Short mmCIF file of C-alpha atoms and ligand atoms in Angstrom, two decimals:
data_model
loop_
_atom_site.label_atom_id
_atom_site.label_comp_id
_atom_site.label_asym_id
_atom_site.label_seq_id
_atom_site.Cartn_x
_atom_site.Cartn_y
_atom_site.Cartn_z
CA MET A 1397 16.23 -130.84 70.88
CA GLU A 1398 18.06 -134.11 70.36
CA THR A 1399 21.15 -133.48 68.28
CA ASN A 1400 21.14 -136.72 66.28
CA LYS A 1401 17.75 -136.16 64.67
CA LYS A 1402 16.87 -134.14 61.58
CA VAL A 1403 14.67 -131.08 62.00
CA ILE A 1404 11.15 -130.61 60.68
CA PHE A 1405 9.38 -127.27 60.52
CA SER A 1406 5.86 -126.50 59.37
CA GLY A 1407 3.26 -123.81 59.84
CA ILE A 1408 -0.47 -123.38 59.50
CA GLN A 1409 -2.54 -120.21 59.33
CA PRO A 1410 -5.25 -119.42 61.88
CA SER A 1411 -7.23 -117.68 59.15
CA GLY A 1412 -10.21 -120.02 59.52
CA ALA A 1413 -11.21 -123.40 60.81
CA LEU A 1414 -9.10 -126.49 60.17
CA HIS A 1415 -10.43 -128.64 57.31
CA LEU A 1416 -10.01 -132.14 55.94
CA GLY A 1417 -7.55 -130.89 53.27
CA ASN A 1418 -5.27 -129.43 55.95
CA TYR A 1419 -5.52 -132.62 57.97
CA LEU A 1420 -4.86 -135.14 55.17
CA GLY A 1421 -2.42 -132.93 53.27
CA ALA A 1422 -0.28 -131.71 56.12
CA LEU A 1423 -1.27 -132.33 59.72
CA ARG A 1424 -1.44 -136.08 59.61
CA ASN A 1425 2.19 -136.05 58.51
CA TRP A 1426 3.12 -133.60 61.25
CA VAL A 1427 1.89 -136.14 63.78
CA ALA A 1428 3.51 -139.15 62.12
CA LEU A 1429 6.94 -137.51 61.97
CA GLN A 1430 7.20 -136.61 65.65
CA ASP A 1431 9.11 -139.68 66.83
CA GLU A 1432 11.69 -139.76 64.10
CA TYR A 1433 12.50 -136.03 63.90
CA ASN A 1434 12.90 -132.94 66.01
CA CYS A 1435 9.65 -131.22 65.05
CA VAL A 1436 8.82 -127.54 65.31
CA TYR A 1437 5.22 -126.58 64.50
CA CYS A 1438 3.85 -123.08 64.37
CA VAL A 1439 0.49 -121.31 64.20
CA VAL A 1440 1.40 -118.53 61.74
CA ASP A 1441 -0.75 -115.60 62.84
CA GLU A 1442 1.62 -113.09 61.21
CA HIS A 1443 0.97 -114.71 57.83
CA ALA A 1444 -2.77 -114.56 58.47
CA ILE A 1445 -2.91 -110.75 58.58
CA THR A 1446 -1.78 -110.50 54.95
CA VAL A 1447 -5.52 -110.60 54.34
CA ARG A 1448 -7.83 -108.55 56.56
CA GLN A 1449 -8.88 -110.35 59.77
CA ASP A 1450 -11.35 -109.40 62.46
CA PRO A 1451 -9.17 -109.08 65.62
CA ALA A 1452 -11.52 -110.93 67.99
CA ALA A 1453 -12.05 -113.69 65.44
CA LEU A 1454 -8.31 -114.03 64.84
CA ARG A 1455 -7.66 -114.41 68.59
CA ARG A 1456 -10.39 -117.05 68.88
CA GLN A 1457 -9.25 -118.95 65.77
CA THR A 1458 -5.62 -118.93 66.92
CA LEU A 1459 -6.51 -120.55 70.23
CA GLU A 1460 -8.92 -122.99 68.54
CA LEU A 1461 -6.32 -124.01 66.00
CA PHE A 1462 -3.73 -124.48 68.73
CA ALA A 1463 -6.15 -126.77 70.61
CA GLN A 1464 -7.02 -128.66 67.44
CA LEU A 1465 -3.35 -129.31 66.68
CA VAL A 1466 -2.93 -130.84 70.13
CA ALA A 1467 -6.16 -132.81 69.64
CA CYS A 1468 -4.86 -134.17 66.31
CA GLY A 1469 -1.88 -135.60 68.13
CA ILE A 1470 0.85 -132.94 68.16
CA ASP A 1471 2.45 -133.72 71.50
CA PRO A 1472 3.95 -130.62 73.17
CA GLU A 1473 6.29 -132.91 75.11
CA LYS A 1474 7.78 -134.34 71.93
CA SER A 1475 7.53 -131.37 69.57
CA ILE A 1476 7.82 -127.62 69.89
CA LEU A 1477 4.39 -126.07 69.28
CA PHE A 1478 4.02 -122.29 69.41
CA ILE A 1479 2.46 -119.14 67.99
CA GLN A 1480 4.52 -117.17 65.46
CA SER A 1481 3.95 -113.65 66.84
CA HIS A 1482 5.22 -114.84 70.26
CA VAL A 1483 8.72 -115.29 68.84
CA PRO A 1484 9.92 -111.91 67.46
CA ALA A 1485 12.88 -113.50 65.65
CA HIS A 1486 10.49 -114.52 62.81
CA ALA A 1487 9.67 -110.94 61.86
CA GLU A 1488 13.29 -109.89 62.42
CA LEU A 1489 14.80 -112.54 60.15
CA ALA A 1490 12.06 -111.93 57.56
CA TRP A 1491 13.29 -108.34 57.22
CA VAL A 1492 16.85 -109.45 56.56
CA LEU A 1493 15.68 -112.10 54.07
CA ASN A 1494 13.55 -109.51 52.25
CA CYS A 1495 16.85 -107.93 51.28
CA TYR A 1496 17.99 -111.25 49.80
CA THR A 1497 14.77 -112.06 47.93
CA MET A 1498 14.17 -110.69 44.46
CA PHE A 1499 11.13 -108.75 43.30
CA GLY A 1500 10.92 -111.00 40.24
CA GLU A 1501 10.93 -114.16 42.37
CA LEU A 1502 8.09 -112.94 44.53
CA SER A 1503 6.12 -111.82 41.46
CA ARG A 1504 6.09 -115.38 40.16
CA MET A 1505 4.41 -116.91 43.22
CA THR A 1506 1.05 -118.37 42.23
CA GLN A 1507 -0.39 -117.89 45.73
CA PHE A 1508 0.38 -114.17 45.45
CA LYS A 1509 -1.28 -113.99 42.05
CA ASP A 1510 -4.36 -115.89 43.31
CA LYS A 1511 -4.72 -113.96 46.53
CA SER A 1512 -4.15 -110.55 44.95
CA ALA A 1513 -6.88 -111.35 42.42
CA LYS A 1514 -9.19 -112.47 45.22
CA HIS A 1515 -8.44 -109.47 47.47
CA ALA A 1516 -8.00 -106.83 44.79
CA ASP A 1517 -8.86 -104.04 47.25
CA ASN A 1518 -5.97 -104.99 49.58
CA VAL A 1519 -2.89 -106.02 47.64
CA ASN A 1520 -0.52 -105.06 50.47
CA ALA A 1521 3.25 -105.43 50.70
CA GLY A 1522 2.88 -108.23 53.29
CA LEU A 1523 0.93 -110.34 50.82
CA PHE A 1524 3.77 -109.87 48.37
CA THR A 1525 6.61 -110.62 50.80
CA TYR A 1526 4.72 -113.46 52.53
CA PRO A 1527 7.25 -116.05 51.18
CA SER A 1528 10.23 -114.32 52.86
CA LEU A 1529 8.45 -114.61 56.21
CA MET A 1530 7.78 -118.27 55.46
CA ALA A 1531 11.45 -118.72 54.54
CA ALA A 1532 12.41 -117.10 57.86
CA ASP A 1533 10.14 -119.55 59.72
CA ILE A 1534 11.87 -122.50 58.12
CA MET A 1535 15.43 -121.16 58.22
CA LEU A 1536 15.42 -120.02 61.87
CA TYR A 1537 15.20 -123.67 62.99
CA GLN A 1538 17.66 -124.97 60.34
CA ALA A 1539 14.90 -127.28 59.12
CA ASP A 1540 15.79 -130.23 56.89
CA LEU A 1541 12.21 -131.08 55.93
CA VAL A 1542 8.99 -129.08 55.53
CA PRO A 1543 5.80 -131.21 55.47
CA VAL A 1544 3.19 -129.33 53.42
CA GLY A 1545 0.47 -129.91 50.84
CA GLU A 1546 1.25 -129.60 47.15
CA ASP A 1547 0.17 -125.93 47.00
CA GLN A 1548 3.12 -124.84 49.18
CA LYS A 1549 5.84 -126.49 47.13
CA GLN A 1550 6.65 -123.29 45.23
CA HIS A 1551 7.24 -121.41 48.50
CA VAL A 1552 9.65 -124.08 49.73
CA GLU A 1553 11.49 -123.87 46.39
CA LEU A 1554 11.84 -120.12 46.89
CA THR A 1555 13.19 -120.75 50.40
CA ARG A 1556 15.81 -123.02 48.86
CA ASN A 1557 16.86 -120.22 46.50
CA ILE A 1558 17.22 -117.81 49.41
CA VAL A 1559 19.29 -120.34 51.40
CA GLN A 1560 21.56 -120.88 48.42
CA ARG A 1561 21.96 -117.17 47.83
CA PHE A 1562 22.68 -116.36 51.47
CA ASN A 1563 25.06 -119.28 51.99
CA GLY A 1564 26.78 -118.39 48.72
CA ILE A 1565 27.69 -114.99 50.13
CA TYR A 1566 28.32 -115.76 53.81
CA GLY A 1567 29.26 -119.44 54.02
CA ASP A 1568 27.20 -122.28 55.51
CA VAL A 1569 24.77 -120.35 57.70
CA PHE A 1570 21.54 -122.18 56.81
CA THR A 1571 20.48 -125.80 56.26
CA MET A 1572 19.00 -126.51 52.82
CA PRO A 1573 15.35 -127.59 53.38
CA ASP A 1574 13.26 -130.00 51.29
CA ALA A 1575 9.48 -130.07 50.90
CA TYR A 1576 7.89 -133.27 52.23
CA ILE A 1577 4.64 -133.92 50.36
CA PRO A 1578 2.44 -136.96 51.10
CA LYS A 1579 1.70 -139.51 48.38
CA VAL A 1580 -2.02 -139.61 49.17
CA GLY A 1581 -3.92 -136.56 50.34
CA ALA A 1582 -1.45 -133.98 48.97
CA ARG A 1583 -4.25 -132.16 47.22
CA VAL A 1584 -7.73 -132.82 48.55
CA MET A 1585 -10.26 -131.28 46.19
CA SER A 1586 -13.47 -129.38 46.96
CA LEU A 1587 -16.61 -131.54 47.21
CA ASN A 1588 -18.67 -129.19 45.07
CA GLN A 1589 -15.95 -127.77 42.77
CA PRO A 1590 -13.74 -130.78 42.09
CA ASP A 1591 -11.28 -128.75 40.00
CA SER A 1592 -10.40 -126.47 42.96
CA LYS A 1593 -8.56 -127.56 46.11
CA MET A 1594 -10.65 -127.94 49.23
CA SER A 1595 -10.42 -124.55 50.87
CA LYS A 1596 -12.22 -122.47 53.45
CA SER A 1597 -12.94 -119.97 50.67
CA ILE A 1598 -15.39 -122.54 49.19
CA PRO A 1599 -17.25 -123.44 52.44
CA GLU A 1600 -19.94 -125.73 50.92
CA GLY A 1601 -17.35 -128.12 49.48
CA CYS A 1602 -15.17 -127.97 52.58
CA VAL A 1603 -15.38 -130.42 55.50
CA TYR A 1604 -14.22 -128.89 58.77
CA LEU A 1605 -12.62 -130.82 61.58
CA MET A 1606 -15.22 -129.42 63.98
CA ASP A 1607 -18.27 -130.16 61.76
CA SER A 1608 -20.90 -132.35 63.40
CA PRO A 1609 -21.42 -135.87 61.97
CA ASP A 1610 -24.76 -134.72 60.48
CA GLU A 1611 -23.11 -131.79 58.76
CA ILE A 1612 -20.35 -134.02 57.35
CA MET A 1613 -22.87 -136.55 56.02
CA ARG A 1614 -24.92 -133.74 54.46
CA LYS A 1615 -21.85 -132.38 52.62
CA PHE A 1616 -20.89 -135.80 51.28
CA LYS A 1617 -24.42 -136.63 50.17
CA ARG A 1618 -24.49 -133.36 48.22
CA ALA A 1619 -21.02 -133.84 46.74
CA ILE A 1620 -20.80 -133.40 42.98
CA THR A 1621 -20.38 -136.68 41.12
CA ASP A 1622 -21.24 -136.73 37.43
CA SER A 1623 -24.18 -137.21 35.16
CA ASP A 1624 -22.97 -140.20 33.18
CA THR A 1625 -25.50 -142.97 33.09
CA GLU A 1626 -23.27 -145.82 34.24
CA ARG A 1627 -22.92 -144.19 37.70
CA CYS A 1628 -20.02 -146.46 38.45
CA VAL A 1629 -17.28 -145.87 41.02
CA ARG A 1630 -14.23 -145.71 38.80
CA TYR A 1631 -11.16 -143.45 39.09
CA ASP A 1632 -11.01 -141.11 36.08
CA ARG A 1633 -9.85 -137.64 37.13
CA ALA A 1634 -10.25 -136.11 33.63
CA ASN A 1635 -13.79 -137.30 32.92
CA LYS A 1636 -15.22 -137.98 36.39
CA PRO A 1637 -13.49 -135.39 38.64
CA GLY A 1638 -16.16 -135.42 41.37
CA VAL A 1639 -15.96 -139.20 41.76
CA ALA A 1640 -12.15 -139.02 41.68
CA THR A 1641 -12.25 -136.48 44.54
CA LEU A 1642 -14.36 -138.85 46.64
CA ILE A 1643 -12.17 -141.85 45.82
CA ASP A 1644 -9.07 -139.85 46.76
CA ILE A 1645 -10.59 -138.94 50.14
CA TYR A 1646 -11.73 -142.52 50.79
CA ALA A 1647 -8.25 -143.80 49.85
CA ALA A 1648 -6.52 -141.29 52.11
CA VAL A 1649 -8.80 -142.08 55.06
CA THR A 1650 -8.93 -145.88 54.77
CA GLY A 1651 -5.51 -146.59 53.23
CA LYS A 1652 -7.17 -148.64 50.46
CA SER A 1653 -5.93 -148.54 46.86
CA TYR A 1654 -8.07 -147.30 43.94
CA GLU A 1655 -8.47 -150.91 42.75
CA GLN A 1656 -9.69 -152.10 46.15
CA ILE A 1657 -12.19 -149.23 46.28
CA GLU A 1658 -13.51 -149.86 42.77
CA GLU A 1659 -13.96 -153.50 43.67
CA GLU A 1660 -15.68 -152.71 46.98
CA PHE A 1661 -18.30 -150.57 45.21
CA ALA A 1662 -18.63 -152.53 41.98
CA GLY A 1663 -22.28 -152.50 40.93
CA LYS A 1664 -23.31 -150.35 43.90
CA GLY A 1665 -23.44 -146.85 42.36
CA TYR A 1666 -23.04 -143.45 43.98
CA GLY A 1667 -26.01 -143.87 46.33
CA ALA A 1668 -23.95 -146.32 48.40
CA PHE A 1669 -20.54 -144.77 47.80
CA LYS A 1670 -21.17 -141.19 48.95
CA PRO A 1671 -22.47 -142.07 52.43
CA ALA A 1672 -19.68 -144.64 52.85
CA VAL A 1673 -17.06 -141.94 52.28
CA GLY A 1674 -19.00 -139.64 54.65
CA GLU A 1675 -19.06 -142.27 57.38
CA ALA A 1676 -15.34 -142.98 57.06
CA VAL A 1677 -14.64 -139.26 57.48
CA VAL A 1678 -17.06 -138.95 60.42
CA GLU A 1679 -15.23 -141.74 62.25
CA LEU A 1680 -11.81 -140.27 61.42
CA LEU A 1681 -12.75 -136.85 62.79
CA ARG A 1682 -14.96 -137.83 65.74
CA PRO A 1683 -12.20 -138.36 68.34
CA LEU A 1684 -10.33 -135.27 67.16
CA ARG A 1685 -13.41 -133.05 67.51
CA GLU A 1686 -14.19 -134.44 70.96
CA GLU A 1687 -10.64 -133.93 72.21
CA ALA A 1688 -10.45 -130.37 70.81
CA THR A 1689 -13.71 -129.48 72.56
CA ARG A 1690 -12.37 -130.86 75.83
CA LEU A 1691 -9.10 -128.92 75.53
CA LEU A 1692 -10.83 -125.64 74.67
CA ALA A 1693 -12.69 -125.78 77.96
CA ASP A 1694 -9.35 -125.36 79.78
CA LYS A 1695 -7.86 -122.07 78.53
CA ALA A 1696 -5.27 -121.85 81.31
CA TYR A 1697 -3.82 -125.21 80.27
CA LEU A 1698 -3.57 -124.09 76.63
CA GLU A 1699 -1.92 -120.82 77.67
CA GLY A 1700 0.67 -122.76 79.63
CA LEU A 1701 1.38 -124.92 76.58
CA TYR A 1702 1.86 -122.05 74.14
CA ARG A 1703 4.02 -120.04 76.54
CA ALA A 1704 6.33 -122.98 77.09
CA GLY A 1705 6.41 -123.65 73.34
CA ALA A 1706 7.39 -120.04 72.52
CA GLU A 1707 10.18 -120.13 75.08
CA LYS A 1708 11.73 -123.24 73.56
CA ALA A 1709 11.30 -121.92 70.01
CA ALA A 1710 12.78 -118.51 70.87
CA SER A 1711 15.97 -119.95 72.26
CA ILE A 1712 16.70 -121.82 69.01
CA ALA A 1713 15.56 -118.95 66.79
CA GLN A 1714 17.66 -116.42 68.69
CA ARG A 1715 20.81 -118.42 68.07
CA THR A 1716 20.27 -118.36 64.29
CA LEU A 1717 19.31 -114.68 64.28
CA ARG A 1718 22.47 -113.69 66.19
CA LYS A 1719 24.58 -115.52 63.66
CA VAL A 1720 22.79 -113.82 60.76
CA HIS A 1721 23.14 -110.36 62.30
CA LYS A 1722 26.85 -110.95 62.72
CA LYS A 1723 27.27 -112.18 59.13
CA VAL A 1724 25.49 -109.23 57.52
CA GLY A 1725 27.47 -106.73 59.60
CA PHE A 1726 25.19 -105.52 62.40
CA LEU A 1727 27.03 -104.39 65.55
CA PRO A 1728 26.39 -106.79 68.47
CA ARG A 1729 23.96 -105.46 71.11
P1 ATP B 2105 -7.12 -122.46 52.53
O1 ATP B 2105 -6.97 -122.61 51.05
O2 ATP B 2105 -8.24 -123.25 53.09
O3 ATP B 2105 -7.18 -121.00 52.93
P2 ATP B 2105 -4.35 -122.49 53.05
O4 ATP B 2105 -3.53 -123.30 52.09
O5 ATP B 2105 -4.37 -121.04 52.82
O6 ATP B 2105 -5.81 -123.09 53.18
P3 ATP B 2105 -3.19 -123.25 55.62
O7 ATP B 2105 -4.29 -123.41 56.57
O8 ATP B 2105 -2.06 -122.47 56.09
O9 ATP B 2105 -3.74 -122.59 54.40
O10 ATP B 2105 -2.66 -124.68 55.13
C1 ATP B 2105 -2.03 -125.53 56.02
C2 ATP B 2105 -1.53 -126.74 55.31
O11 ATP B 2105 -2.60 -127.45 54.70
C3 ATP B 2105 -0.52 -126.46 54.21
O12 ATP B 2105 0.55 -127.35 54.32
C4 ATP B 2105 -1.28 -126.71 52.93
O13 ATP B 2105 -0.43 -127.17 51.92
C5 ATP B 2105 -2.26 -127.78 53.36
N1 ATP B 2105 -3.48 -127.76 52.57
C6 ATP B 2105 -4.39 -126.76 52.46
N2 ATP B 2105 -5.41 -127.10 51.68
C7 ATP B 2105 -5.16 -128.37 51.24
C8 ATP B 2105 -5.86 -129.31 50.40
N3 ATP B 2105 -7.02 -129.00 49.85
N4 ATP B 2105 -5.29 -130.52 50.20
C9 ATP B 2105 -4.12 -130.86 50.78
N5 ATP B 2105 -3.41 -130.03 51.58
C10 ATP B 2105 -3.92 -128.81 51.81
N1 LTN B 2106 2.31 -120.62 53.71
C1 LTN B 2106 1.76 -121.75 54.39
C2 LTN B 2106 1.81 -121.63 55.89
C3 LTN B 2106 3.21 -121.47 56.37
C4 LTN B 2106 4.23 -122.47 56.40
C5 LTN B 2106 5.39 -121.85 56.96
C6 LTN B 2106 4.28 -123.80 55.98
C7 LTN B 2106 3.78 -120.35 56.90
N2 LTN B 2106 5.06 -120.57 57.24
C8 LTN B 2106 6.59 -122.54 57.09
C9 LTN B 2106 5.49 -124.50 56.13
C10 LTN B 2106 6.62 -123.87 56.68
C11 LTN B 2106 0.32 -121.91 53.93
O1 LTN B 2106 -0.29 -120.99 53.48
N3 LTN B 2106 -0.23 -123.08 54.05
#
């Protein structure tokens, strides 16, 4: 890694297919930041098993996600791209950090509360300590910035607390990271439940990167708008949440402001607006889907990429882990 550049770290779970929320909220930034920073990007399969996964499906989704990240523009020559379980230092540092993370802190995490309500039959210790593994991911690479969607802000805040606590005891071991949240696209909402974030757990309202153009158009045509009689394209999140969701997506995809969008569709109604948003998304995703399909046909090439990525990641991670082991008082190997 070049020494004069700041470090970026981010991760994404292979727990399902990549969707428009992931792309606009996080991935697009991952790509944009590659020239200016030393970027380290990770497919976090260890995080994914905090909820039950089918092993064959997890393997397939991990490879597919890896290919999709490359297709979206993560360049393995510029950035380090790897799979979390291939670098054992993540699990090793997470154990140490668990001993510097408080039960009360973890209990306050909204993702833990949400996921333990959703998976009430499997509230396992990994789901609870998930944020210490995420902190380990970030801290191993001494990351300055963590590009994520709004929902992950609380986890980055917790990481900051752990850094402060650890450094307070042992001196300057870790860099203090900051969350990097985009201005548009930070929280893409579900097309059919506009008060929930777009998520693979609500598949009807979720547009996947690999959806066919027909499927994307179908989802946008069925998107919830509202029943007011004026049927006018105007941004009003409180009273017209469905329309606001579509305007937000259109703004994030085209770069237009709310005012420009309202003007563009003045007097046209939802019948024209919904397919226009659909078409913009189809064109955004088309080249990404085609490139991912092409890459997935060459498994040997992808294997070569993730092996090389893990090697580069491990050498940085190992350096931090050795330092930590020394600080906490483990005998050197
Ligand atoms: P899901 O809710 O679909 O299970 P997730 O948040 O559990 O998604 P990841 O796939 O790990 O899981 O998310 C990867 C990145 O995408 C994170 O940075 C997250 O903040 C971002 N992200 C996820 N959903 C959205 C959304 N609807 N809008 C904006 N960003 C999002
Ligand atoms: N918790 C995140 C995924 C994640 C991550 C990370 C993001 C795991 N480790 C490190 C940024 C940095 C999620 O659920 N989206």
